Amino acid sequence: MPTEFVLTPEEMPRQWYNIVPDLPEPLPPPQDPEGGGKRLEFLGKVMIKECLRQDATPDRWVDIPEGILELYQQAGRPRQLFRAKRLEEYLKTPARLYYKAEFYSPTGSHKVNTALAQAYYAGKQGLERLTTETGAGQWGTALSYAACLADLECTVYWVRAVHKWKPQRKAFMNMYGAKVFASPSHNTEAGRNLLKEDPNHPGSLGIAISEGLEDASHDPKSAYALGSCLNHVLMHQTIIGLEAKKQFEKAGDYPDVVISCLGGGSNFGGFAIPFYHDVLKRNKKIKFLAAQSESAPNLQGEYRYDYADHAELAPQMKMYTLGHHIKMVPIKGDGLRYHAASPILSLLRHRGMLDTVAYPPDEKYVFEKTKLFVQKEGFLPAPESAYSVCAAIDEALACKEKNEQKVIAFNISGHGLLDLDGYQEVLKF
Amino acid sequence: MPTEFVLTPEEMPRQWYNIVPDLPEPLPPPQDPEGGGKRLEFLGKVMIKECLRQDATPDRWVDIPEGILELYQQAGRPRQLFRAKRLEEYLKTPARLYYKAEFYSPTGSHKVNTALAQAYYAGKQGLERLTTETGAGQWGTALSYAACLADLECTVYWVRAVHKWKPQRKAFMNMYGAKVFASPSHNTEAGRNLLKEDPNHPGSLGIAISEGLEDASHDPKSAYALGSCLNHVLMHQTIIGLEAKKQFEKAGDYPDVVISCLGGGSNFGGFAIPFYHDVLKRNKKIKFLAAQSESAPNLQGEYRYDYADHAELAPQMKMYTLGHHIKMVPIKGDGLRYHAASPILSLLRHRGMLDTVAYPPDEKYVFEKTKLFVQKEGFLPAPESAYSVCAAIDEALACKEKNEQKVIAFNISGHGLLDLDGYQEVLKF
């Protein structure tokens, strides 16, 4: 019996799915709390025009341009769906487990799916450079890669505290020719002001966003690219779930439970949204489960308007949020440390269509389960993806207890090859 | 035009190719220089029986057992063949370049192809544990992975000098549950004797091999697994080239030049040997080119009987060799630092069917070319695979000069995600 389901490049989906027109109620628009639209105007200036247009498009299906399909091929898409047969047997669960292999990506994560699209559109717009921020480094690497393939320059502002202890990831971005600056930096006024106060300022994601935005705003040939949360980002990521659906057809199976980890929401959304389509339009019944950390359980926050960034440069969006100034305990799955969930997923949560589980921040529980996965399936997930794996195993064990033959689908959004020290520290090898 | 050629699991080759019966002259057998066959007997005791049988089989085509085909699927086989369209355009070469993506492997290299086969046969034989040595760490990781999937234990003796500065790779092996010892260790008499002389002995590949062999010889439920050089290892690796040939059919193309890096010969052999079949049996004309380092240009050595290991525990084989006690300058592409080339490839070299190029050991030339590849194609090769990339680019530039429309095929045997510090050091980011 096959355990690997493969699509050829010819079978790759040709359209992204935009869930916005199918949502059970209209998506609350971004807003500028003081009115006047100052922040909306600023975003309009610094962001890629086609991405802004897609963010508000009423179209349900959006054609993927031939150029982006070629880039997806170049990045090794489509990616496999695996049946976790060995894990099932070990767990002695009647459940059937399937996982999507987004870790087989040139930079190691699903982030390339939107990075390539954004870089492509930036090139078409005649831009010459992209700026961005990065925290853990996955997004910065993906954008460096995509910019490179689209013949654009790339400037990455990287939270200084993280930048310092990840020299290998910095070298990876440099291989792609990106310019990487520890943030706060001397490149921007925001950075210079902070360095005047404290020359060793550790930085934060909020500060790095401010620097990326400021840098792009001073250069008409530059735009700022965002890696999560926004509608167009989630739409680009639906390539994951659209492929997975075709692969489930080949497997002759269909999920009862769809699981992924959720920080800002781009990997969860990309994997789950095509399945939401079946629930919203075809009366399918699926349990959606977001795996989070107790360090940042944003789906257990409040559903209200809040800023996406620390420095309040971008407009407010209606989201499940912990507050944009909340302090979050450091965890190895750093990509899950975000104060709010994307507006689309927040609305689905608000309508009772998205469950969530949050795991303790010492990560022992999560990483022990992940080690089991590694030993049975052989792949090393990123610390963030470890949460998906853990939640899937917990669901499979619940099925065993109740003797339920459910089909559980989960996404492994990235590999952990550049995060092995994190596993080592927690599991104490 | 497609740039990615994909096989489904159903299209995966069902047999390995054993070139030995097709070689232009009989392969000289291993020998014990003092006669008596002491070393041959020892090998017979510590190695996996089916592997020993395969090493001497007269069969041209050897069925891949269903269990190994399943393991290959689990490891994500078949792997893609890519057309390097972007690189071609950048180089403005009339040549067409194709590369095989062995880097899309759970542990990051082609080594899993034989590790999985050996672990499977060990399990069938009723063994409970595999021992091995590792230098750079790729082979140790691949065997840890394979042992894990075959429910075997795994003990890795790792050259102490390397072990010390690769804690991440050690954590990777530990995730698979392997026991990893810095060699020389206190586990074996060989190790204890050396540590008595020098408690900080840096170790060597030869010493680690001795420890692995000694450990396995004391335990009837254990066997020693080797990752390169031997006939059965190269045969398991032919899955690479056999897939590539099917993919070239899909591309409607065929290589004039076949290139890969060569240390002991398992990745070169695995990629090239199925194409040698076409040369030997179908009168095809192909240039075969092995990319090496001036640190270990073993194909420029002497063709004579020599030991495969430093400690002279294993029998002698007829190989191109630099002498088994040669000192080799350290390089980042550590997997290329082996004193001899596999007997099969040595014989082909002896018959004038294998060209070679050796690059300077400072690796600047090689890594600069590789950076170009990274920026055009997006994938980060292992430092060893960088030599394949460099030789392919040099061939493509030669085609440009002569205006030749050659088809150049090369293998990227692994990724460099755990070797980024090496690139950083040489390219000085």
Coordinates of N, CA and C in Angstrom, one line a residue, chain A residues 166-343:
Chain A
K166 N 22.7 33.0 15.6 CA 22.4 32.2 14.5 C 23.3 32.5 13.3
P167 N 24.6 32.5 13.5 CA 25.5 32.8 12.4 C 25.3 32.0 11.1
Q168 N 24.9 30.7 11.3 CA 24.7 29.8 10.2 C 23.6 30.3 9.3
R169 N 22.5 30.7 10.0 CA 21.3 31.2 9.2 C 21.7 32.5 8.5
K170 N 22.5 33.3 9.1 CA 22.9 34.5 8.5 C 23.7 34.2 7.2
A171 N 24.6 33.2 7.3 CA 25.4 32.8 6.2 C 24.5 32.3 5.0
F172 N 23.4 31.6 5.4 CA 22.4 31.1 4.4 C 21.9 32.3 3.6
M173 N 21.4 33.3 4.4 CA 20.9 34.5 3.7 C 21.9 35.2 2.8
N174 N 23.2 35.3 3.3 CA 24.3 35.8 2.6 C 24.6 35.0 1.3
M175 N 24.4 33.7 1.3 CA 24.6 32.9 0.1 C 23.7 33.4 -1.0
Y176 N 22.5 33.8 -0.6 CA 21.5 34.3 -1.6 C 21.8 35.8 -1.9
G177 N 22.8 36.3 -1.3 CA 23.2 37.7 -1.7 C 22.4 38.8 -0.9
A178 N 21.7 38.4 0.1 CA 20.9 39.4 0.9 C 21.8 40.2 1.8
K179 N 21.4 41.4 2.0 CA 22.1 42.3 3.0 C 21.3 42.1 4.3
V180 N 22.0 41.7 5.3 CA 21.4 41.3 6.6 C 21.9 42.3 7.7
F181 N 21.0 43.0 8.4 CA 21.4 43.9 9.4 C 20.8 43.5 10.7
A182 N 21.6 43.6 11.8 CA 21.1 43.4 13.1 C 20.2 44.6 13.4
S183 N 19.1 44.4 14.0 CA 18.1 45.5 14.3 C 18.0 45.6 15.8
P184 N 18.0 46.8 16.3 CA 18.1 48.1 15.6 C 19.5 48.3 14.9
S185 N 19.4 49.0 13.8 CA 20.6 49.3 13.0 C 20.8 50.8 12.8
H186 N 21.9 51.2 12.2 CA 22.1 52.6 11.9 C 21.5 53.0 10.6
N187 N 20.8 52.1 9.9 CA 20.2 52.4 8.6 C 19.0 53.3 8.7
T188 N 18.3 53.3 9.8 CA 17.0 54.0 9.9 C 17.0 55.0 11.1
E189 N 16.1 55.9 11.0 CA 16.0 56.9 12.1 C 15.6 56.1 13.4
A190 N 14.6 55.2 13.2 CA 14.0 54.5 14.3 C 15.2 53.7 15.0
G191 N 16.0 53.1 14.1 CA 17.1 52.3 14.7 C 18.1 53.2 15.4
R192 N 18.5 54.3 14.7 CA 19.5 55.2 15.3 C 19.1 55.7 16.7
N193 N 17.8 56.1 16.8 CA 17.3 56.6 18.0 C 17.5 55.6 19.2
L194 N 17.1 54.4 18.8 CA 17.2 53.3 19.9 C 18.7 53.0 20.2
L195 N 19.6 53.0 19.2 CA 21.0 52.7 19.5 C 21.6 53.9 20.3
K196 N 21.1 55.1 20.2 CA 21.6 56.2 21.0 C 21.3 55.9 22.4
E197 N 20.1 55.4 22.7 CA 19.7 55.1 24.1 C 20.5 53.9 24.6
D198 N 20.7 52.9 23.8 CA 21.4 51.7 24.2 C 22.1 51.1 23.0
P199 N 23.4 51.2 23.0 CA 24.2 50.7 21.8 C 24.1 49.2 21.7
N200 N 23.7 48.5 22.8 CA 23.5 47.0 22.7 C 22.1 46.6 22.7
H201 N 21.2 47.5 22.2 CA 19.8 47.2 22.3 C 19.5 45.8 21.6
P202 N 18.8 44.9 22.3 CA 18.5 43.6 21.8 C 17.5 43.5 20.6
G203 N 16.8 44.6 20.4 CA 15.8 44.6 19.3 C 14.5 43.8 19.7
S204 N 13.6 43.9 18.7 CA 12.3 43.1 18.8 C 11.8 43.0 17.4
L205 N 10.8 42.1 17.2 CA 10.2 42.0 15.9 C 9.5 43.3 15.5
G206 N 8.9 44.0 16.5 CA 8.2 45.2 16.2 C 9.2 46.3 15.7
I207 N 10.3 46.3 16.3 CA 11.4 47.3 15.9 C 11.9 47.0 14.5
A208 N 12.1 45.7 14.3 CA 12.6 45.3 13.0 C 11.6 45.6 11.9
I209 N 10.3 45.4 12.2 CA 9.2 45.8 11.2 C 9.3 47.3 10.9
S210 N 9.4 48.1 12.0 CA 9.5 49.5 11.8 C 10.7 49.9 10.9
E211 N 11.8 49.3 11.1 CA 13.0 49.6 10.3 C 12.8 49.2 8.8
G212 N 12.2 48.0 8.6 CA 12.0 47.5 7.2 C 11.0 48.5 6.5
L213 N 10.0 48.9 7.2 CA 9.0 49.8 6.6 C 9.6 51.2 6.3
E214 N 10.4 51.7 7.3 CA 11.0 53.0 7.1 C 12.0 53.0 5.9
D215 N 12.8 51.9 5.9 CA 13.8 51.8 4.8 C 13.1 51.8 3.4
A216 N 12.0 51.0 3.3 CA 11.3 50.9 2.0 C 10.6 52.2 1.7
S217 N 10.1 52.9 2.7 CA 9.4 54.2 2.4 C 10.3 55.3 1.8
H218 N 11.6 55.2 2.0 CA 12.5 56.2 1.5 C 13.0 55.9 0.1
D219 N 12.6 54.8 -0.5 CA 13.2 54.4 -1.7 C 12.0 54.0 -2.7
P220 N 11.8 54.8 -3.7 CA 10.6 54.4 -4.6 C 10.8 53.1 -5.4
K221 N 12.0 52.6 -5.4 CA 12.2 51.3 -6.1 C 12.2 50.1 -5.1
S222 N 11.7 50.4 -3.9 CA 11.7 49.3 -2.9 C 10.3 49.1 -2.4
A223 N 10.0 47.9 -1.9 CA 8.8 47.6 -1.2 C 9.1 46.7 0.0
Y224 N 8.1 46.7 0.9 CA 8.2 46.0 2.1 C 7.4 44.7 2.0
A225 N 7.9 43.5 2.3 CA 7.2 42.3 2.1 C 6.9 41.7 3.5
L226 N 5.7 41.2 3.7 CA 5.2 40.6 5.0 C 5.0 39.1 4.8
G227 N 5.4 38.3 5.8 CA 5.4 36.9 5.6 C 4.3 36.1 6.2
S228 N 3.3 36.8 6.9 CA 2.2 36.1 7.5 C 1.0 37.0 7.7
C229 N 0.0 36.4 8.2 CA -1.1 37.2 8.8 C -2.1 37.8 7.8
L230 N -1.6 38.5 6.7 CA -2.5 39.2 5.8 C -3.2 38.2 4.8
N231 N -4.3 38.7 4.3 CA -5.1 37.9 3.4 C -4.3 37.3 2.2
H232 N -3.5 38.2 1.5 CA -2.8 37.7 0.3 C -1.8 36.6 0.7
V233 N -1.2 36.8 1.9 CA -0.2 35.8 2.3 C -0.9 34.4 2.5
L234 N -2.0 34.4 3.2 CA -2.7 33.1 3.4 C -3.2 32.6 2.0
M235 N -3.6 33.4 1.1 CA -4.1 33.0 -0.2 C -2.9 32.3 -0.9
H236 N -1.8 32.9 -1.0 CA -0.6 32.3 -1.7 C -0.3 30.9 -1.0
Q237 N -0.5 30.8 0.3 CA -0.2 29.6 1.0 C -1.2 28.5 0.7
T238 N -2.4 28.8 0.2 CA -3.4 27.8 -0.1 C -2.9 26.7 -1.1
I239 N -1.8 27.0 -1.8 CA -1.2 26.0 -2.7 C -1.0 24.7 -1.9
I240 N -0.7 24.8 -0.6 CA -0.4 23.6 0.3 C -1.6 22.8 0.4
G241 N -2.7 23.4 0.8 CA -3.9 22.6 1.0 C -4.6 22.1 -0.3
L242 N -4.4 22.9 -1.3 CA -5.0 22.6 -2.6 C -4.3 21.3 -3.2
E243 N -3.0 21.3 -3.0 CA -2.2 20.1 -3.4 C -2.7 18.9 -2.5
A244 N -2.8 19.2 -1.2 CA -3.1 18.1 -0.3 C -4.4 17.4 -0.6
K245 N -5.4 18.3 -1.0 CA -6.7 17.7 -1.4 C -6.6 16.8 -2.6
K246 N -5.8 17.2 -3.6 CA -5.6 16.3 -4.8 C -5.0 15.0 -4.4
Q247 N -4.1 15.1 -3.4 CA -3.3 14.0 -2.9 C -4.2 13.0 -2.1
F248 N -5.1 13.6 -1.4 CA -6.1 12.8 -0.6 C -7.0 12.0 -1.6
E249 N -7.3 12.7 -2.7 CA -8.1 12.0 -3.8 C -7.4 10.7 -4.3
K250 N -6.0 10.9 -4.5 CA -5.2 9.8 -4.9 C -5.2 8.7 -3.9
A251 N -5.2 9.1 -2.6 CA -5.1 8.2 -1.5 C -6.5 7.5 -1.3
G252 N -7.5 8.1 -1.9 CA -8.9 7.6 -1.7 C -9.4 7.8 -0.3
D253 N -9.0 8.9 0.3 CA -9.3 9.2 1.7 C -9.6 10.7 1.9
Y254 N -10.1 11.0 3.0 CA -10.5 12.4 3.3 C -10.4 12.7 4.8
P255 N -9.8 13.9 5.2 CA -9.6 14.1 6.6 C -10.9 14.4 7.4
D256 N -10.9 13.9 8.6 CA -11.9 14.3 9.6 C -11.4 15.4 10.5
V257 N -10.1 15.4 10.6 CA -9.4 16.4 11.5 C -8.3 17.0 10.7
V258 N -8.2 18.4 10.7 CA -7.1 19.1 10.0 C -6.3 19.9 11.1
I259 N -5.0 19.6 11.2 CA -4.2 20.2 12.3 C -3.0 20.9 11.7
S260 N -2.7 22.1 12.3 CA -1.4 22.6 12.1 C -1.1 23.6 13.2
C261 N 0.2 24.0 13.3 CA 0.6 25.0 14.3 C 0.2 26.3 13.8
L262 N 0.0 27.3 14.7 CA -0.4 28.6 14.3 C 0.3 29.7 15.1
G263 N 1.0 30.5 14.4 CA 1.6 31.7 15.0 C 0.8 32.9 14.5
G264 N 1.2 33.4 13.3 CA 0.4 34.4 12.7 C -0.7 33.8 11.9
G265 N -0.4 32.6 11.3 CA -1.5 31.9 10.6 C -1.2 31.5 9.2
S266 N 0.0 31.7 8.7 CA 0.2 31.5 7.2 C 0.3 30.0 6.9
N267 N 0.9 29.2 7.8 CA 1.0 27.8 7.4 C -0.3 27.1 7.8
F268 N -0.9 27.5 8.9 CA -2.2 26.9 9.2 C -3.2 27.2 8.1
G269 N -3.3 28.5 7.8 CA -4.2 29.0 6.8 C -4.0 28.3 5.4
G270 N -2.8 28.2 5.0 CA -2.4 27.6 3.7 C -2.9 26.2 3.6
F271 N -2.7 25.5 4.7 CA -3.1 24.1 4.7 C -4.6 23.9 4.9
A272 N -5.2 24.7 5.8 CA -6.6 24.4 6.2 C -7.6 25.1 5.3
I273 N -7.3 26.2 4.8 CA -8.4 27.0 4.1 C -9.0 26.3 2.9
P274 N -8.3 25.5 2.1 CA -8.9 24.7 1.1 C -9.9 23.7 1.6
F275 N -9.6 23.2 2.8 CA -10.6 22.3 3.5 C -11.8 23.0 4.0
Y276 N -11.6 24.2 4.5 CA -12.7 25.1 5.0 C -13.7 25.3 3.8
H277 N -13.1 25.4 2.6 CA -14.0 25.5 1.4 C -15.0 24.4 1.3
D278 N -14.6 23.2 1.6 CA -15.5 22.0 1.6 C -16.5 22.1 2.7
V279 N -16.1 22.7 3.8 CA -17.0 22.8 4.9 C -18.1 23.9 4.6
L280 N -17.6 25.0 4.1 CA -18.5 26.1 3.8 C -19.4 25.9 2.6
K281 N -18.9 25.2 1.6 CA -19.6 25.1 0.3 C -20.1 23.7 0.0
R282 N -19.6 22.7 0.7 CA -20.0 21.4 0.4 C -20.5 20.6 1.6
N283 N -20.8 21.3 2.7 CA -21.3 20.6 3.9 C -20.5 19.5 4.5
K284 N -19.2 19.5 4.2 CA -18.3 18.6 4.8 C -18.2 18.9 6.3
K285 N -17.9 17.9 7.1 CA -17.7 18.1 8.5 C -16.2 17.8 8.8
I286 N -15.5 18.8 9.3 CA -14.1 18.6 9.7 C -13.8 19.4 11.0
K287 N -13.0 18.8 11.8 CA -12.5 19.5 13.0 C -11.2 20.1 12.6
F288 N -11.1 21.4 12.9 CA -9.9 22.2 12.6 C -9.2 22.5 13.9
L289 N -7.9 22.1 14.0 CA -7.3 22.3 15.3 C -5.9 23.0 15.1
A290 N -5.8 24.2 15.8 CA -4.5 24.9 15.8 C -3.7 24.6 17.0
A291 N -2.4 24.2 16.7 CA -1.5 23.9 17.8 C -0.7 25.1 18.2
Q292 N -0.8 25.5 19.4 CA -0.1 26.8 19.9 C 0.7 26.5 21.1
S293 N 1.5 27.6 21.5 CA 2.2 27.5 22.8 C 1.5 28.3 23.8
E294 N 1.6 27.9 25.1 CA 1.1 28.7 26.2 C 1.8 30.1 26.2
S295 N 3.0 30.1 25.6 CA 3.7 31.4 25.5 C 3.0 32.4 24.7
A296 N 2.2 32.0 23.7 CA 1.5 33.0 22.8 C 0.2 32.3 22.3
P297 N -0.7 32.0 23.3 CA -2.0 31.4 22.9 C -3.0 32.4 22.3
N298 N -2.6 33.0 21.2 CA -3.4 34.2 20.7 C -4.8 33.9 20.4
L299 N -5.1 32.6 20.1 CA -6.5 32.3 19.8 C -7.4 32.2 21.0
Q300 N -6.7 32.2 22.2 CA -7.5 32.3 23.4 C -7.5 33.7 24.0
G301 N -7.1 34.7 23.1 CA -7.2 36.1 23.5 C -8.5 36.7 23.3
E302 N -8.5 38.0 23.1 CA -9.8 38.7 22.8 C -10.0 38.9 21.3
Y303 N -11.2 38.9 20.8 CA -11.5 39.2 19.4 C -11.8 40.7 19.3
R304 N -10.8 41.5 18.8 CA -11.0 43.0 18.8 C -10.0 43.6 17.8
Y305 N -10.2 44.8 17.5 CA -9.2 45.5 16.7 C -7.9 45.7 17.4
D306 N -6.8 45.4 16.8 CA -5.4 45.6 17.4 C -4.4 45.8 16.3
Y307 N -3.3 46.4 16.7 CA -2.2 46.5 15.7 C -1.5 45.2 15.4
A308 N -1.0 45.1 14.2 CA -0.2 43.9 13.9 C 1.3 44.1 14.3
D309 N 1.7 45.3 14.5 CA 3.1 45.6 14.8 C 3.2 46.3 16.1
H310 N 4.3 46.2 16.7 CA 4.6 46.8 18.0 C 4.6 48.3 17.9
A311 N 5.1 48.8 16.8 CA 5.4 50.3 16.7 C 4.1 51.0 16.2
E312 N 3.1 50.3 15.9 CA 1.8 50.9 15.5 C 1.9 51.7 14.2
L313 N 2.8 51.2 13.3 CA 2.9 51.9 11.9 C 1.9 51.4 11.0
A314 N 1.5 50.1 11.1 CA 0.5 49.5 10.2 C -0.9 49.7 10.8
P315 N -2.0 49.6 10.0 CA -3.3 49.9 10.5 C -3.7 48.8 11.5
Q316 N -4.8 49.0 12.2 CA -5.4 47.9 13.1 C -6.2 46.9 12.3
M317 N -6.2 45.7 12.7 CA -7.1 44.7 12.1 C -7.9 44.0 13.2
K318 N -9.1 43.4 12.8 CA -9.8 42.7 13.8 C -9.3 41.3 13.9
M319 N -8.8 41.0 15.1 CA -8.1 39.7 15.3 C -8.3 39.2 16.7
Y320 N -8.1 37.9 16.9 CA -7.8 37.4 18.2 C -6.4 37.8 18.6
T321 N -6.4 38.5 19.8 CA -5.1 39.1 20.1 C -4.8 39.0 21.6
L322 N -3.6 39.0 22.0 CA -3.1 39.1 23.4 C -2.7 40.5 23.7
G323 N -2.9 41.4 22.8 CA -2.4 42.8 22.9 C -1.1 42.9 22.3
H324 N -0.9 44.0 21.5 CA 0.4 44.0 20.7 C 1.6 44.4 21.5
H325 N 1.4 44.6 22.8 CA 2.6 44.9 23.7 C 2.8 43.8 24.7
I326 N 2.1 42.7 24.5 CA 2.3 41.6 25.5 C 3.7 41.0 25.5
K327 N 4.2 40.6 26.7 CA 5.5 40.0 26.8 C 5.3 38.5 26.7
M328 N 6.1 37.8 25.8 CA 5.9 36.4 25.6 C 7.2 35.6 26.0
V329 N 7.0 34.5 26.8 CA 8.1 33.7 27.2 C 8.8 33.2 26.0
P330 N 10.2 33.2 26.0 CA 10.9 32.7 24.8 C 10.7 31.2 24.7
I331 N 10.5 30.7 23.5 CA 10.5 29.2 23.2 C 11.3 28.9 22.0
K332 N 11.6 27.6 21.8 CA 12.4 27.3 20.6 C 11.5 27.4 19.4
G333 N 10.2 27.2 19.5 CA 9.3 27.4 18.4 C 9.0 28.8 18.2
D334 N 10.0 29.6 18.0 CA 9.9 31.1 18.0 C 8.9 31.6 17.1
G335 N 8.7 30.9 15.9 CA 7.7 31.4 14.9 C 6.3 31.4 15.4
L336 N 6.0 30.8 16.6 CA 4.7 30.8 17.2 C 4.5 31.9 18.1
R337 N 5.5 32.7 18.4 CA 5.4 33.8 19.3 C 5.0 35.0 18.6
Y338 N 3.7 35.1 18.4 CA 3.1 36.3 17.7 C 1.8 36.6 18.5
H339 N 1.6 37.9 18.7 CA 0.5 38.3 19.7 C -0.9 38.1 19.1
A340 N -1.0 38.0 17.8 CA -2.4 37.9 17.2 C -2.4 36.9 16.0
A341 N -3.7 36.4 15.8 CA -3.9 35.5 14.7 C -4.5 36.3 13.5
S342 N -4.2 35.8 12.3 CA -4.6 36.5 11.1 C -6.1 36.8 11.1
P343 N -6.6 37.9 10.5 CA -8.0 38.3 10.5 C -8.9 37.1 10.0

